[in-house]
Amino acid sequence: MENRTEISDLGEFGLIDHLTKNFEIRNASTILGIGDDAAVIDHFGKQTVVSTDMLVEGVHFDLMYTPLRHLGYKSVIVNLSDIYAMNATPTQITMNIAFSNRFSVEALDEFYEGVFAACEKYNVDLIGGDTTSSNKGFIISVTAIGEITPGKAVKRSGAQPGDLLCVSGFLGGAFLGLTILEREKKIYLESPGVQPDLEEQQYIVGRMLKPEARKDIIEFFEQQNIVPTSMMDVSDGLSSETLHICKQSMVGCKIYEDKIPIHDDAKQFAYKLELDPTACALSGGEDYELLFTIPQSEHDKIVLNEEISVIGYLTDIEEGVHIITKGGSTHKLTAQGWNAFAQ
Ligand code: ADP
Ligand code: MG
């Protein structure tokens, strides 16, 4: 049997100290971190960007197939992704957790291993948090803080007719990863003796359990002196995010189905399940890619980056939001994906 240390053996303060003692500060802007009543941040004349997210067991994650280390990593990543989506650089996070006595010190250590790995990779400081109990289930709330040069923040509302619609990486993989994990969970619950068969689908399972935030894209913008006219991260699916940008920018849009980037492994697995890969990209969530718009004059710079796909362009609002299929027909885009019956 594995070691199990009860939280009560350490006490609340002992636990916080145990979880956070090896954490070192990386940013000059972190003046005071963990250990006092509040942290102190100096952003040296830059502007501060703040975003917060909550993850609830049974709603946002399932511990049956989510290793705690991955959960710690992902809970940081989803917040950093929001900061990058503002064209900002994340610098600090706070971590609030609530858990029942089902959790041991070792379990929380594993969770924090993931938190620290993400902090290290993305160069952010953990500067505080709160630790409390819950009657049932694990609850995580992370706040991410970032900095940005005044005037560089990119909102959802700045897209103009004629701009190009672009997206980073590949879409739809996380949804397919979730689909296989949920399938295997169901089989396991019906016959616990059966070993889960993930069919060596490392790519899609990884997209679900261990997403990354697109720091590289923000760095590319900086190097190339590109400021997108609008941007957001893809957490709910391409359809829903495109509709947000169009609504908030008061523009219309045309997306070309054949330009939507879908990884080959994701495509193959979708076909196997008789799912439409395009539908997975449009409606599946949790890809944490960046969706953004740029003026056409930036086209030649954008194509230098193989991680970026131009998938369509913006129009006047009267033209609506449509997808042009591989077959050449035009369909209205809905938050659920696209309605094959409406024109
Ligand atoms: P208070 O009683 O003032 O809320 P706490 O005892 O909760 O203070 O926290 C003590 C210090 O430890 C603070 O700096 C707080 O931000 C930090 N902290 C508490 N819980 C966590 C956690 N889960 N992860 C990281 N830091 C934490
Ligand atoms: Mg507290």
Short mmCIF file of C-alpha atoms and ligand atoms in Angstrom, two decimals, residues 12 16 129-131, ligand 2:
data_model
loop_
_atom_site.label_atom_id
_atom_site.label_comp_id
_atom_site.label_asym_id
_atom_site.label_seq_id
_atom_site.Cartn_x
_atom_site.Cartn_y
_atom_site.Cartn_z
CA GLU A 12 -3.79 23.59 7.87
CA ILE A 16 0.25 25.04 3.25
CA GLY A 129 -4.06 31.03 -2.26
CA ASP A 130 -6.49 29.58 0.19
CA THR A 131 -6.95 26.10 1.57
MG MG B 2 -6.90 31.77 4.03
#
